[in-house]
PDB file of C-alpha atoms in Angstrom:
ATOM      1  CA  MET H 290      -0.007  -0.025  -0.152  1.00 84.00           C
ATOM      2  CA  TRP H 291       1.305   3.676  -0.837  1.00 85.00           C
ATOM      3  CA  VAL H 292      -0.248   6.975   0.342  1.00 88.00           C
ATOM      4  CA  ILE H 293      -0.064  10.368  -1.170  1.00 90.00           C
ATOM      5  CA  PRO H 294      -0.937  12.805   1.559  1.00 91.00           C
ATOM      6  CA  ASP H 295      -2.456  16.341   1.464  1.00 92.00           C
ATOM      7  CA  THR H 296      -3.759  18.491   3.943  1.00 92.00           C
ATOM      8  CA  THR H 297      -7.588  17.772   3.304  1.00 95.00           C
ATOM      9  CA  ARG H 298      -7.447  14.001   1.821  1.00 95.00           C
ATOM     10  CA  TRP H 299      -5.056  11.009   0.951  1.00 94.00           C
ATOM     11  CA  THR H 300      -5.004   8.802  -1.922  1.00 95.00           C
ATOM     12  CA  LEU H 301      -4.472   5.281  -0.860  1.00 93.00           C
ATOM     13  CA  ILE H 302      -3.184   3.150  -3.628  1.00 91.00           C
ATOM     14  CA  PHE H 303      -3.409  -0.640  -3.022  1.00 89.00           C
ATOM     15  CA  ASN H 304      -0.403  -2.265  -5.476  1.00 88.00           C
ATOM     16  CA  ARG H 305       0.157  -5.600  -6.678  1.00 89.00           C
ATOM     17  CA  ALA H 306       3.613  -5.514  -6.046  1.00 84.00           C
ATOM     18  CA  ALA H 307       4.136  -6.781  -2.582  1.00 75.00           C
ATOM     19  CA  ARG H 308       7.708  -7.688  -2.689  1.00 76.00           C
ATOM     20  CA  VAL H 309       9.242  -4.386  -2.978  1.00 77.00           C
ATOM     21  CA  PHE H 310      10.876  -2.072  -0.803  1.00 74.00           C
ATOM     22  CA  HIS H 311       8.570   1.258  -0.325  1.00 67.00           C
ATOM     23  CA  THR H 312      10.417   3.805  -1.982  1.00 69.00           C
ATOM     24  CA  LEU H 313       9.651   5.830  -5.335  1.00 69.00           C
ATOM     25  CA  ARG H 314      12.311   4.356  -7.505  1.00 74.00           C
ATOM     26  CA  ASN H 315      10.494   0.897  -6.919  1.00 77.00           C
ATOM     27  CA  TYR H 316       7.083   2.474  -7.329  1.00 82.00           C
ATOM     28  CA  ASN H 317       5.154   1.025 -10.610  1.00 86.00           C
ATOM     29  CA  GLU H 318       1.994   2.588 -11.455  1.00 89.00           C
ATOM     30  CA  GLN H 319       1.025  -0.100 -13.716  1.00 92.00           C
ATOM     31  CA  GLU H 320       0.866  -2.464 -10.602  1.00 91.00           C
ATOM     32  CA  ASP H 321      -1.833  -0.448  -8.910  1.00 93.00           C
ATOM     33  CA  ALA H 322      -5.131  -2.419  -8.163  1.00 94.00           C
ATOM     34  CA  LEU H 323      -7.111   0.281  -6.600  1.00 93.00           C
ATOM     35  CA  ARG H 324      -6.989   3.903  -5.735  1.00 95.00           C
ATOM     36  CA  VAL H 325      -9.104   5.345  -2.763  1.00 94.00           C
ATOM     37  CA  THR H 326      -9.384   9.003  -1.947  1.00 95.00           C
ATOM     38  CA  ALA H 327     -10.256   9.375   2.366  1.00 95.00           C
ATOM     39  CA  MET H 328     -10.776  12.912   3.730  1.00 96.00           C
ATOM     40  CA  VAL H 329      -8.396  13.725   6.579  1.00 96.00           C
ATOM     41  CA  ASP H 330      -9.756  13.732  10.086  1.00 95.00           C
ATOM     42  CA  SER H 331      -8.475  15.036  13.563  1.00 95.00           C
ATOM     43  CA  LEU H 332      -8.103  12.770  16.319  1.00 95.00           C
ATOM     44  CA  PRO H 333      -6.444  12.557  19.612  1.00 95.00           C
ATOM     45  CA  HIS H 334      -2.331  12.343  19.468  1.00 96.00           C
ATOM     46  CA  MET H 335      -0.824   9.039  18.307  1.00 92.00           C
ATOM     47  CA  GLU H 336       2.828   8.712  18.515  1.00 94.00           C
ATOM     48  CA  THR H 337       3.471   6.178  15.798  1.00 94.00           C
ATOM     49  CA  LEU H 338       2.075   5.300  12.765  1.00 92.00           C
ATOM     50  CA  THR H 339      -1.010   2.968  13.128  1.00 94.00           C
ATOM     51  CA  ALA H 340      -3.087   0.954  10.968  1.00 94.00           C
ATOM     52  CA  SER H 341      -6.544  -0.197  12.783  1.00 95.00           C
ATOM     53  CA  PHE H 342      -9.810  -1.415  12.030  1.00 96.00           C
ATOM     54  CA  PRO H 343     -11.934   0.246  14.467  1.00 95.00           C
ATOM     55  CA  THR H 344     -15.234  -0.905  13.314  1.00 94.00           C
ATOM     56  CA  VAL H 345     -15.687  -4.399  12.045  1.00 96.00           C
ATOM     57  CA  ASP H 346     -18.836  -6.516  11.537  1.00 94.00           C
ATOM     58  CA  ALA H 347     -20.077  -9.552   9.037  1.00 93.00           C
ATOM     59  CA  ARG H 348     -19.996  -7.448   5.971  1.00 95.00           C
ATOM     60  CA  LYS H 349     -18.099  -3.949   6.708  1.00 96.00           C
ATOM     61  CA  ALA H 350     -14.882  -2.592   8.221  1.00 96.00           C
ATOM     62  CA  VAL H 351     -13.263   0.790   8.765  1.00 96.00           C
ATOM     63  CA  LEU H 352      -9.498   0.978   7.878  1.00 95.00           C
ATOM     64  CA  ARG H 353      -7.900   3.707   9.641  1.00 96.00           C
ATOM     65  CA  LEU H 354      -4.516   5.436   9.270  1.00 95.00           C
ATOM     66  CA  GLN H 355      -3.036   7.693  11.921  1.00 95.00           C
ATOM     67  CA  TRP H 356      -0.047   9.431  12.733  1.00 91.00           C
ATOM     68  CA  GLY H 357      -0.038  12.108  15.197  1.00 94.00           C
ATOM     69  CA  THR H 358      -3.328  14.137  15.106  1.00 95.00           C
ATOM     70  CA  THR H 359      -3.773  13.417  11.305  1.00 95.00           C
ATOM     71  CA  ALA H 360      -6.139  10.368  10.740  1.00 96.00           C
ATOM     72  CA  VAL H 361      -7.988   9.053   7.665  1.00 96.00           C
ATOM     73  CA  SER H 362     -10.829   6.582   7.420  1.00 95.00           C
ATOM     74  CA  VAL H 363     -11.797   4.109   4.659  1.00 94.00           C
ATOM     75  CA  HIS H 364     -14.702   1.984   4.313  1.00 93.00           C
ATOM     76  CA  LEU H 365     -14.719  -1.473   3.393  1.00 92.00           C
ATOM     77  CA  GLU H 366     -17.556  -3.740   2.414  1.00 93.00           C
ATOM     78  CA  THR H 367     -18.030  -6.878   0.692  1.00 91.00           C
ATOM     79  CA  ARG H 368     -20.967  -7.891  -1.190  1.00 86.00           C
TER      80      ARG H 368
END
């Protein structure tokens, strides 16, 4: 997964290349499987970059990425 951060929204990129060291020289846009835009939110301070699933049920979940007071949430759902 790659992230393009911005002040108001982040673009999360789910990339097929799983075994690469995550630097831009190893990034290949042709391998992108999905791009998702998520709005930036402010939450209480988190010292380290954290990926969590604060909400999960049988068909839906929320993926939250947080660093400092900046957080983005992506709503995931199965059919």
